[in-house]
Amino acid sequence: MDTKKIIGFLSDIAKNNNRPWFADHKDEYLACRDSFEQGVCEAISTISAFDPTVSHLEPKDCCYRFYRDTRFSPDKSPYKRHLGAYISAKGKKSLHAGYYIHLEPGASLLAVGAYWLPTNILTSCRNEIMGNIDEWRRCVENKEFVELFGKPGGGVWTDDHVDGRGFGLSMLKTAPKDFPRDYEFLHYLRMKDYCAWITVPDSFFEGTGWLPRMAEVFKTAKPMMDFVNSVIDDYE
């Protein structure tokens, strides 16, 4: 994957996010897209070694469109400022938790898990955590997980800012409806998603050395992801 070319193009589009400029540089975009998809193909192969459920995927099953949907957004910029791929066994449009690769100048990252879950599934996840709290704690309180991703609510990831690590994109201020306010591990029930991430330097994806490093990050979070998927998959 030609990271320098991709990051260079994304830096340029951030400064020239308009259709005339893009039309003049479309060949450059297509070359970057092809290079990114090759990297995604290599990532799928690497992940498949420890998670065979994704082995059938192709880049087209994982890569997101570069064109933004601006219909309901105050930001009318037509193009994204990043390239992203969601490697999930049931495809990028499913609720099934998976692995995410994100290239963006100054905000590149790796993420694992599920986000934007419907209320009924999120409620079921909370019930499952309460019912199997010891198993859940083994997934998210072991040394490796905490050192990589931190604790619930410890990081922020928005379109404009991303912290170096995080576990949970957002948290409720208090206990969710119909859950006990005095529960010892309430912080896990207050989570509005079960997604963990770390940022990486833009140069992280250069060469081939990033693949085993990516695998170690993803393997650390896989038990958490599998726990959540055991609930999500009952609905899909």
Coordinates of N, CA and C in Angstrom, one line a residue:
M1 N 0.9 -1.2 0.0 CA 0.0 0.0 0.0 C 0.9 1.2 0.0
D2 N 0.7 2.1 -1.0 CA 1.5 3.3 -1.1 C 0.9 4.4 -0.2
T3 N 1.3 4.3 1.1 CA 0.8 5.2 2.1 C 1.1 6.7 1.8
K4 N 2.3 7.0 1.4 CA 2.7 8.4 1.1 C 1.8 9.0 0.0
K5 N 1.5 8.2 -1.0 CA 0.7 8.7 -2.1 C -0.7 8.9 -1.6
I6 N -1.3 8.0 -0.8 CA -2.6 8.1 -0.3 C -2.8 9.3 0.7
I7 N -1.8 9.4 1.6 CA -1.9 10.5 2.6 C -1.7 11.9 1.9
G8 N -0.9 11.9 0.9 CA -0.7 13.1 0.1 C -2.0 13.5 -0.6
F9 N -2.6 12.6 -1.2 CA -3.9 12.9 -1.9 C -4.9 13.4 -0.9
L10 N -5.1 12.7 0.2 CA -6.1 13.1 1.2 C -5.8 14.4 1.8
S11 N -4.5 14.8 1.9 CA -4.2 16.1 2.4 C -4.6 17.2 1.3
D12 N -4.4 16.8 0.1 CA -4.8 17.8 -1.0 C -6.3 17.9 -1.1
I13 N -7.1 16.8 -0.9 CA -8.5 16.9 -1.0 C -9.1 17.7 0.2
A14 N -8.4 17.6 1.3 CA -8.9 18.4 2.5 C -8.8 19.9 2.2
K15 N -7.9 20.3 1.3 CA -7.7 21.7 1.0 C -8.5 22.1 -0.2
N16 N -8.9 21.1 -1.0 CA -9.6 21.4 -2.3 C -10.8 20.5 -2.5
N17 N -11.7 20.5 -1.5 CA -12.8 19.6 -1.4 C -14.0 20.2 -2.3
N18 N -13.8 20.0 -3.6 CA -14.8 20.5 -4.6 C -14.7 19.6 -5.8
R19 N -15.8 19.6 -6.6 CA -15.9 18.7 -7.7 C -14.9 19.1 -8.9
P20 N -14.8 20.4 -9.2 CA -13.8 20.7 -10.3 C -12.4 20.2 -10.0
W21 N -11.9 20.4 -8.8 CA -10.6 19.9 -8.4 C -10.5 18.4 -8.5
F22 N -11.5 17.8 -8.0 CA -11.5 16.3 -8.0 C -11.5 15.7 -9.4
A23 N -12.3 16.4 -10.3 CA -12.4 15.9 -11.7 C -11.0 16.0 -12.3
D24 N -10.2 17.0 -12.0 CA -8.9 17.2 -12.6 C -7.9 16.2 -12.0
H25 N -8.2 15.6 -10.8 CA -7.3 14.7 -10.1 C -7.9 13.3 -9.9
K26 N -8.9 13.0 -10.8 CA -9.5 11.7 -10.5 C -8.6 10.5 -10.8
D27 N -7.7 10.6 -11.7 CA -6.8 9.5 -12.0 C -5.9 9.3 -10.7
E28 N -5.5 10.3 -10.1 CA -4.7 10.2 -8.8 C -5.6 9.5 -7.7
Y29 N -6.8 9.9 -7.6 CA -7.7 9.3 -6.7 C -7.9 7.8 -7.0
L30 N -8.1 7.4 -8.2 CA -8.3 6.0 -8.6 C -7.0 5.2 -8.3
A31 N -5.8 5.8 -8.5 CA -4.6 5.1 -8.1 C -4.5 4.8 -6.6
C32 N -4.9 5.9 -5.8 CA -4.9 5.7 -4.4 C -5.9 4.7 -3.9
R33 N -7.1 4.7 -4.5 CA -8.1 3.7 -4.2 C -7.6 2.3 -4.4
D34 N -7.0 2.1 -5.6 CA -6.5 0.8 -5.9 C -5.4 0.3 -4.9
S35 N -4.6 1.3 -4.5 CA -3.5 1.0 -3.6 C -4.1 0.6 -2.2
F36 N -5.1 1.4 -1.8 CA -5.7 1.1 -0.5 C -6.4 -0.2 -0.5
E37 N -7.1 -0.5 -1.6 CA -7.8 -1.8 -1.7 C -6.8 -3.0 -1.7
Q38 N -5.6 -2.8 -2.2 CA -4.6 -3.9 -2.1 C -4.2 -4.1 -0.7
G39 N -4.1 -2.9 0.1 CA -3.8 -3.1 1.5 C -4.9 -3.7 2.3
V40 N -6.1 -3.5 1.9 CA -7.3 -4.1 2.6 C -7.3 -5.6 2.3
C41 N -6.9 -6.0 1.1 CA -6.8 -7.4 0.7 C -5.8 -8.1 1.5
E42 N -4.6 -7.5 1.8 CA -3.6 -8.0 2.6 C -4.1 -8.1 4.1
A43 N -4.8 -7.1 4.5 CA -5.3 -7.1 5.9 C -6.3 -8.3 6.1
I44 N -7.2 -8.5 5.1 CA -8.1 -9.6 5.2 C -7.4 -10.9 5.3
S45 N -6.4 -11.1 4.5 CA -5.6 -12.3 4.5 C -5.0 -12.5 5.9
T46 N -4.4 -11.5 6.4 CA -3.7 -11.5 7.7 C -4.7 -11.8 8.9
I47 N -5.9 -11.2 8.9 CA -6.9 -11.4 9.9 C -7.4 -12.8 9.8
S48 N -7.6 -13.3 8.6 CA -8.2 -14.6 8.4 C -7.4 -15.7 9.1
A49 N -6.1 -15.4 9.4 CA -5.3 -16.4 10.1 C -5.7 -16.7 11.5
F50 N -6.3 -15.7 12.2 CA -6.9 -15.9 13.5 C -8.4 -15.7 13.6
D51 N -9.0 -15.3 12.5 CA -10.5 -15.1 12.5 C -10.9 -15.6 11.1
P52 N -11.1 -16.9 10.9 CA -11.5 -17.4 9.5 C -12.8 -16.9 9.0
T53 N -13.6 -16.3 9.9 CA -15.0 -15.9 9.5 C -14.9 -14.7 8.4
V54 N -13.7 -14.1 8.3 CA -13.6 -13.0 7.3 C -12.9 -13.4 6.0
S55 N -12.6 -14.7 5.9 CA -11.7 -15.1 4.8 C -12.4 -15.0 3.5
H56 N -13.7 -15.0 3.4 CA -14.4 -14.9 2.2 C -14.6 -13.5 1.6
L57 N -14.2 -12.5 2.4 CA -14.4 -11.1 2.0 C -13.4 -10.6 1.0
E58 N -13.9 -9.7 0.2 CA -13.1 -9.0 -0.8 C -13.1 -7.5 -0.4
P59 N -12.2 -6.7 -1.0 CA -12.1 -5.3 -0.6 C -13.5 -4.6 -0.9
K60 N -14.2 -5.0 -1.9 CA -15.5 -4.3 -2.2 C -16.5 -4.5 -1.1
D61 N -16.3 -5.6 -0.3 CA -17.2 -5.9 0.8 C -16.9 -5.0 2.0
C62 N -15.8 -4.4 2.0 CA -15.3 -3.7 3.2 C -15.1 -2.2 3.0
C63 N -14.7 -1.7 1.8 CA -14.3 -0.3 1.6 C -15.6 0.5 1.5
Y64 N -15.5 1.7 2.1 CA -16.6 2.7 2.0 C -16.4 3.6 0.9
R65 N -17.6 4.1 0.4 CA -17.5 5.1 -0.7 C -16.8 6.4 -0.2
F66 N -16.1 7.0 -1.2 CA -15.3 8.2 -0.9 C -16.3 9.4 -1.0
Y67 N -17.4 9.3 -1.6 CA -18.3 10.4 -1.8 C -19.2 10.5 -0.6
R68 N -19.3 11.7 -0.1 CA -20.2 11.9 1.1 C -21.6 12.1 0.7
D69 N -22.5 11.7 1.6 CA -23.9 11.9 1.5 C -24.2 13.2 2.3
T70 N -24.4 14.3 1.6 CA -24.5 15.6 2.2 C -26.0 16.1 2.4
R71 N -26.9 15.2 2.1 CA -28.3 15.6 2.1 C -28.8 16.2 3.5
F72 N -28.3 15.6 4.6 CA -28.7 16.0 5.9 C -27.6 16.6 6.7
S73 N -26.5 17.0 6.1 CA -25.4 17.5 6.8 C -25.2 19.0 6.4
P74 N -24.8 19.8 7.4 CA -24.5 21.2 7.2 C -23.2 21.4 6.4
D75 N -22.3 20.3 6.4 CA -21.1 20.3 5.7 C -21.4 19.8 4.3
K76 N -21.3 20.6 3.3 CA -21.7 20.2 1.9 C -20.4 19.7 1.1
S77 N -19.3 19.5 1.8 CA -18.1 19.0 1.1 C -18.5 17.7 0.4
P78 N -18.2 17.5 -0.9 CA -18.6 16.3 -1.6 C -17.8 15.1 -1.3
Y79 N -16.6 15.2 -0.7 CA -15.7 14.1 -0.6 C -15.2 13.9 0.9
K80 N -15.0 12.7 1.3 CA -14.4 12.4 2.6 C -13.0 12.9 2.6
R81 N -12.4 13.0 3.8 CA -11.0 13.3 4.0 C -10.2 12.1 4.5
H82 N -10.8 10.9 4.3 CA -10.2 9.7 4.7 C -10.6 8.5 3.8
L83 N -9.8 7.4 3.9 CA -10.2 6.1 3.3 C -10.4 5.2 4.5
G84 N -11.5 4.4 4.4 CA -11.8 3.5 5.5 C -12.3 2.2 5.0
A85 N -12.0 1.1 5.8 CA -12.5 -0.2 5.4 C -12.9 -0.9 6.7
Y86 N -14.1 -1.5 6.7 CA -14.7 -2.2 7.8 C -14.7 -3.7 7.4
I87 N -13.9 -4.5 8.1 CA -13.7 -5.9 7.8 C -14.6 -6.7 8.7
S88 N -15.8 -6.9 8.3 CA -16.8 -7.6 9.2 C -17.3 -8.9 8.4
A89 N -17.4 -10.0 9.1 CA -17.8 -11.2 8.5 C -19.1 -11.1 7.7
K90 N -20.0 -10.3 8.1 CA -21.3 -10.2 7.4 C -21.4 -8.9 6.5
G91 N -20.3 -8.3 6.3 CA -20.2 -7.1 5.4 C -20.3 -5.8 6.1
K92 N -19.9 -4.7 5.4 CA -19.8 -3.4 6.0 C -21.1 -2.8 6.4
K93 N -22.2 -3.3 5.8 CA -23.5 -2.7 6.1 C -24.2 -3.5 7.3
S94 N -23.6 -4.5 7.8 CA -24.2 -5.3 8.8 C -24.0 -4.6 10.2
L95 N -24.7 -5.1 11.2 CA -24.4 -4.7 12.6 C -23.3 -5.5 13.2
H96 N -23.0 -6.6 12.7 CA -22.0 -7.6 13.2 C -20.7 -6.8 13.4
A97 N -20.1 -6.9 14.6 CA -18.9 -6.2 14.9 C -17.7 -6.7 14.1
G98 N -16.8 -5.8 13.8 CA -15.6 -6.2 13.0 C -14.4 -5.3 13.2
Y99 N -13.5 -5.3 12.3 CA -12.2 -4.6 12.3 C -12.2 -3.4 11.4
Y100 N -11.7 -2.3 11.8 CA -11.8 -1.1 11.0 C -10.4 -0.5 10.8
I101 N -10.1 -0.2 9.5 CA -8.8 0.5 9.2 C -9.1 1.9 8.6
H102 N -8.4 2.9 9.1 CA -8.8 4.3 8.7 C -7.5 5.0 8.4
L103 N -7.4 5.5 7.2 CA -6.3 6.4 6.8 C -6.7 7.8 6.7
E104 N -6.2 8.7 7.4 CA -6.5 10.1 7.4 C -5.3 10.9 7.9
P105 N -4.8 11.9 7.2 CA -3.7 12.7 7.6 C -3.8 13.1 9.1
G106 N -2.9 12.7 9.9 CA -2.9 13.1 11.3 C -3.9 12.4 12.2
A107 N -4.7 11.5 11.6 CA -5.8 10.8 12.4 C -6.0 9.4 11.9
S108 N -4.9 8.7 11.5 CA -5.0 7.3 11.1 C -5.2 6.4 12.3
L109 N -6.0 5.3 12.2 CA -6.3 4.5 13.3 C -6.7 3.1 13.0
L110 N -6.7 2.3 14.0 CA -7.3 0.9 13.9 C -8.4 0.8 15.0
A111 N -9.5 0.2 14.6 CA -10.6 0.1 15.6 C -11.2 -1.3 15.5
V112 N -11.8 -1.7 16.6 CA -12.5 -3.0 16.7 C -13.8 -2.9 17.4
G113 N -14.8 -3.6 16.9 CA -16.1 -3.6 17.7 C -17.3 -3.2 16.9
A114 N -18.3 -2.8 17.7 CA -19.6 -2.4 17.1 C -20.0 -1.0 17.6
Y115 N -20.7 -0.2 16.7 CA -21.1 1.1 17.1 C -22.5 1.3 16.5
W116 N -23.2 2.4 16.9 CA -24.5 2.7 16.4 C -25.5 1.5 16.4
L117 N -25.5 0.8 17.5 CA -26.4 -0.3 17.7 C -27.8 0.1 18.0
P118 N -28.8 -0.5 17.4 CA -30.2 -0.1 17.8 C -30.4 -0.3 19.3
T119 N -31.4 0.4 19.8 CA -31.6 0.3 21.3 C -31.9 -1.1 21.8
N120 N -32.7 -1.8 21.0 CA -33.0 -3.2 21.5 C -31.8 -4.1 21.6
I121 N -30.9 -4.0 20.7 CA -29.7 -4.8 20.7 C -28.7 -4.3 21.8
L122 N -28.6 -3.0 21.9 CA -27.8 -2.4 23.0 C -28.3 -2.8 24.4
T123 N -29.6 -2.9 24.5 CA -30.2 -3.3 25.8 C -29.8 -4.8 26.1
S124 N -29.9 -5.6 25.0 CA -29.5 -7.0 25.1 C -28.0 -7.2 25.5
C125 N -27.2 -6.3 24.9 CA -25.7 -6.4 25.2 C -25.5 -6.1 26.7
R126 N -26.2 -5.1 27.2 CA -26.1 -4.7 28.6 C -26.6 -5.8 29.5
N127 N -27.7 -6.5 29.2 CA -28.2 -7.6 30.0 C -27.2 -8.8 29.9
E128 N -26.6 -9.0 28.8 CA -25.6 -10.1 28.6 C -24.3 -9.8 29.5
I129 N -23.9 -8.5 29.5 CA -22.8 -8.1 30.3 C -23.1 -8.4 31.8
M130 N -24.3 -7.9 32.3 CA -24.7 -8.1 33.7 C -24.7 -9.6 34.0
G131 N -25.2 -10.4 33.1 CA -25.4 -11.8 33.3 C -24.1 -12.6 33.3
N132 N -23.1 -12.0 32.6 CA -21.8 -12.7 32.5 C -20.7 -11.8 32.7
I133 N -20.8 -11.0 33.8 CA -19.8 -10.0 34.1 C -18.4 -10.5 34.3
D134 N -18.2 -11.6 34.8 CA -16.8 -12.1 35.0 C -16.2 -12.4 33.6
E135 N -16.9 -13.0 32.7 CA -16.4 -13.2 31.4 C -16.1 -11.9 30.7
W136 N -17.0 -10.9 30.8 CA -16.8 -9.6 30.2 C -15.6 -8.9 30.7
R137 N -15.4 -9.0 32.0 CA -14.2 -8.3 32.6 C -12.9 -9.0 32.2
R138 N -13.0 -10.3 31.9 CA -11.8 -10.9 31.4 C -11.4 -10.4 30.0
C139 N -12.5 -10.1 29.3 CA -12.3 -9.5 27.9 C -11.7 -8.1 27.9
V140 N -12.1 -7.3 28.8 CA -11.8 -5.8 28.8 C -11.0 -5.3 29.9
E141 N -10.7 -6.1 30.9 CA -9.9 -5.6 32.0 C -8.5 -6.3 32.1
N142 N -8.2 -7.2 31.1 CA -6.9 -7.8 31.1 C -5.8 -6.7 30.8
K143 N -4.6 -6.9 31.2 CA -3.5 -5.9 31.0 C -3.4 -5.4 29.6
E144 N -3.3 -6.4 28.7 CA -3.1 -6.0 27.3 C -4.2 -5.1 26.7
F145 N -5.4 -5.4 27.0 CA -6.5 -4.6 26.5 C -6.5 -3.2 27.1
V146 N -6.3 -3.1 28.4 CA -6.3 -1.8 29.1 C -5.2 -0.9 28.6
E147 N -4.0 -1.5 28.5 CA -2.8 -0.7 28.0 C -3.0 -0.2 26.6
L148 N -3.7 -1.0 25.8 CA -3.9 -0.5 24.4 C -5.1 0.5 24.3
F149 N -6.2 0.2 24.9 CA -7.4 1.0 24.6 C -7.9 1.8 25.8
G150 N -7.5 1.5 27.0 CA -7.9 2.3 28.2 C -9.2 1.7 28.7
K151 N -9.9 2.6 29.5 CA -11.2 2.2 30.1 C -12.3 2.9 29.5
P152 N -13.6 2.5 29.8 CA -14.8 3.1 29.2 C -14.8 4.6 29.3
G153 N -15.1 5.2 28.1 CA -15.2 6.7 28.1 C -13.9 7.5 28.2
G154 N -12.8 6.8 28.1 CA -11.5 7.5 28.3 C -11.0 8.2 27.1
G155 N -11.7 8.1 25.9 CA -11.2 8.8 24.7 C -12.3 9.4 23.9
V156 N -12.0 10.3 23.0 CA -13.0 11.0 22.2 C -12.6 10.7 20.7
W157 N -13.6 10.4 19.9 CA -13.4 10.2 18.4 C -14.5 10.9 17.7
T158 N -14.3 12.0 17.1 CA -15.2 12.7 16.3 C -14.7 13.1 15.0
D159 N -15.4 13.7 14.1 CA -14.9 14.1 12.8 C -13.8 15.1 12.9
D160 N -13.7 15.8 14.0 CA -12.7 16.9 14.1 C -11.6 16.6 15.1
H161 N -11.8 15.5 15.9 CA -10.7 15.2 16.8 C -10.8 13.7 17.2
V162 N -9.6 13.1 17.4 CA -9.6 11.7 17.8 C -8.4 11.6 18.8
D163 N -8.7 11.1 20.0 CA -7.7 10.8 21.0 C -6.9 9.6 20.6
G164 N -5.7 9.4 21.3 CA -4.8 8.4 20.9 C -5.4 7.0 21.1
R165 N -6.3 6.9 22.0 CA -6.9 5.6 22.3 C -8.3 5.8 22.9
G166 N -9.1 4.8 22.9 CA -10.4 4.9 23.5 C -11.2 3.6 23.5
F167 N -12.1 3.5 24.4 CA -13.0 2.3 24.6 C -14.4 2.9 24.8
G168 N -15.2 2.9 23.7 CA -16.5 3.5 23.8 C -16.5 4.9 23.2
L169 N -17.4 5.2 22.2 CA -17.4 6.5 21.6 C -18.2 7.5 22.4
S170 N -19.2 7.0 23.2 CA -20.0 7.9 24.0 C -20.6 7.1 25.2
M171 N -20.9 7.9 26.2 CA -21.4 7.3 27.5 C -22.7 8.0 27.9
L172 N -23.6 7.3 28.5 CA -24.7 7.9 29.1 C -24.3 8.5 30.4
K173 N -25.0 9.6 30.8 CA -24.6 10.3 32.1 C -25.0 9.5 33.3
T174 N -26.0 8.6 33.2 CA -26.4 7.9 34.3 C -26.8 6.5 33.8
A175 N -27.4 5.7 34.7 CA -27.8 4.3 34.3 C -28.8 4.3 33.2
P176 N -28.7 3.4 32.2 CA -29.8 3.3 31.2 C -31.1 2.9 31.9
K177 N -32.2 3.2 31.2 CA -33.5 3.0 31.7 C -33.7 1.5 32.1
D178 N -34.3 1.3 33.3 CA -34.6 0.0 33.8 C -33.4 -0.8 34.3
F179 N -32.2 -0.2 34.4 CA -31.0 -0.8 34.9 C -30.7 -0.2 36.3
P180 N -30.2 -1.0 37.2 CA -29.9 -0.5 38.5 C -28.8 0.6 38.6
R181 N -29.1 1.7 39.3 CA -28.2 2.8 39.4 C -27.0 2.4 40.3
D182 N -27.2 1.5 41.2 CA -26.1 1.1 42.1 C -25.3 -0.1 41.7
Y183 N -25.4 -0.5 40.4 CA -24.7 -1.7 40.0 C -23.2 -1.4 40.0
E184 N -22.4 -2.3 40.5 CA -21.0 -2.1 40.7 C -20.3 -1.8 39.5
F185 N -20.7 -2.4 38.4 CA -20.0 -2.2 37.1 C -20.8 -1.3 36.1
L186 N -21.5 -0.3 36.6 CA -22.4 0.5 35.9 C -21.7 1.1 34.7
H187 N -20.4 1.4 34.7 CA -19.7 2.1 33.6 C -19.8 1.3 32.3
Y188 N -19.9 0.0 32.4 CA -20.1 -0.8 31.2 C -21.5 -0.8 30.7
L189 N -22.5 -0.5 31.5 CA -23.8 -0.4 31.0 C -24.1 1.0 30.5
R190 N -23.4 2.0 30.9 CA -23.5 3.4 30.4 C -23.0 3.5 29.0
M191 N -22.2 2.6 28.6 CA -21.6 2.7 27.2 C -22.7 2.6 26.2
K192 N -22.6 3.5 25.2 CA -23.6 3.5 24.1 C -23.1 2.8 22.9
D193 N -21.9 2.2 23.0 CA -21.4 1.4 21.9 C -20.3 0.5 22.5
Y194 N -19.8 -0.5 21.8 CA -18.7 -1.3 22.2 C -17.6 -1.3 21.1
C195 N -16.9 -0.2 21.0 CA -15.9 0.0 20.0 C -14.6 0.5 20.7
A196 N -13.5 -0.1 20.3 CA -12.2 0.3 20.9 C -11.3 0.7 19.8
W197 N -10.4 1.6 20.0 CA -9.5 2.1 18.9 C -8.2 2.6 19.5
I198 N -7.2 2.6 18.6 CA -5.9 3.3 18.8 C -5.6 4.1 17.6
T199 N -5.0 5.3 17.7 CA -4.5 6.0 16.6 C -3.1 5.5 16.3
V200 N -2.7 5.6 15.0 CA -1.3 5.2 14.6 C -0.7 6.3 13.7
P201 N 0.6 6.4 13.6 CA 1.2 7.4 12.7 C 0.7 7.1 11.3
D202 N 0.7 8.1 10.4 CA 0.3 7.9 9.0 C 1.3 6.9 8.4
S203 N 2.5 6.9 8.8 CA 3.5 6.0 8.3 C 3.4 4.5 8.7
F204 N 2.4 4.3 9.6 CA 2.2 2.9 10.2 C 2.0 1.9 9.1
F205 N 1.3 2.3 8.0 CA 0.8 1.4 7.0 C 1.8 1.2 5.9
E206 N 3.0 1.8 6.0 CA 4.0 1.6 4.9 C 4.6 0.2 5.0
G207 N 5.0 -0.3 3.8 CA 5.7 -1.6 3.8 C 4.7 -2.7 4.1
T208 N 5.3 -3.8 4.7 CA 4.4 -4.9 5.1 C 4.5 -5.2 6.6
G209 N 5.3 -4.4 7.3 CA 5.5 -4.6 8.8 C 4.2 -4.3 9.6
W210 N 3.3 -3.5 8.9 CA 2.1 -3.1 9.7 C 1.2 -4.2 9.9
L211 N 1.2 -5.2 9.0 CA 0.2 -6.3 9.0 C 0.3 -7.1 10.4
P212 N 1.5 -7.6 10.8 CA 1.5 -8.3 12.1 C 1.2 -7.4 13.2
R213 N 1.6 -6.1 13.2 CA 1.3 -5.2 14.3 C -0.2 -4.9 14.3
M214 N -0.8 -4.8 13.2 CA -2.3 -4.7 13.1 C -3.0 -5.9 13.8
A215 N -2.4 -7.1 13.4 CA -3.0 -8.3 13.9 C -3.0 -8.4 15.4
E216 N -1.9 -7.9 16.0 CA -1.8 -8.0 17.5 C -2.8 -7.1 18.1
V217 N -3.0 -5.9 17.6 CA -4.0 -5.0 18.1 C -5.4 -5.6 18.0
F218 N -5.7 -6.2 16.8 CA -7.1 -6.8 16.6 C -7.3 -8.0 17.5
K219 N -6.2 -8.8 17.6 CA -6.4 -10.0 18.5 C -6.6 -9.7 19.9
T220 N -6.1 -8.6 20.4 CA -6.3 -8.1 21.8 C -7.7 -7.8 22.0
A221 N -8.4 -7.2 21.0 CA -9.8 -6.8 21.2 C -10.8 -7.8 20.7
K222 N -10.3 -8.9 20.1 CA -11.3 -9.9 19.6 C -12.2 -10.5 20.6
P223 N -11.7 -10.9 21.8 CA -12.6 -11.5 22.8 C -13.8 -10.5 23.1
M224 N -13.5 -9.2 23.2 CA -14.6 -8.3 23.5 C -15.6 -8.2 22.3
M225 N -15.0 -8.2 21.1 CA -15.8 -8.2 19.9 C -16.7 -9.5 19.8
D226 N -16.1 -10.6 20.1 CA -16.8 -11.9 20.0 C -18.0 -11.9 21.1
F227 N -17.7 -11.4 22.2 CA -18.8 -11.3 23.3 C -20.0 -10.5 22.7
V228 N -19.7 -9.4 22.2 CA -20.8 -8.5 21.6 C -21.5 -9.2 20.5
N229 N -20.7 -9.8 19.6 CA -21.3 -10.5 18.4 C -22.2 -11.7 18.9
S230 N -21.9 -12.3 20.0 CA -22.8 -13.4 20.5 C -24.2 -12.9 20.7
V231 N -24.4 -11.6 21.0 CA -25.7 -11.0 21.2 C -26.2 -10.5 19.8
I232 N -25.4 -9.7 19.1 CA -25.8 -9.1 17.9 C -26.3 -10.2 16.9
D233 N -25.6 -11.3 16.8 CA -26.0 -12.3 15.8 C -27.3 -13.0 16.0
D234 N -27.9 -12.8 17.2 CA -29.2 -13.3 17.5 C -30.3 -12.5 16.8
Y235 N -29.9 -11.3 16.3 CA -30.8 -10.4 15.7 C -30.6 -10.3 14.2
E236 N -29.6 -11.0 13.6 CA -29.3 -10.9 12.2 C -29.4 -12.2 11.5

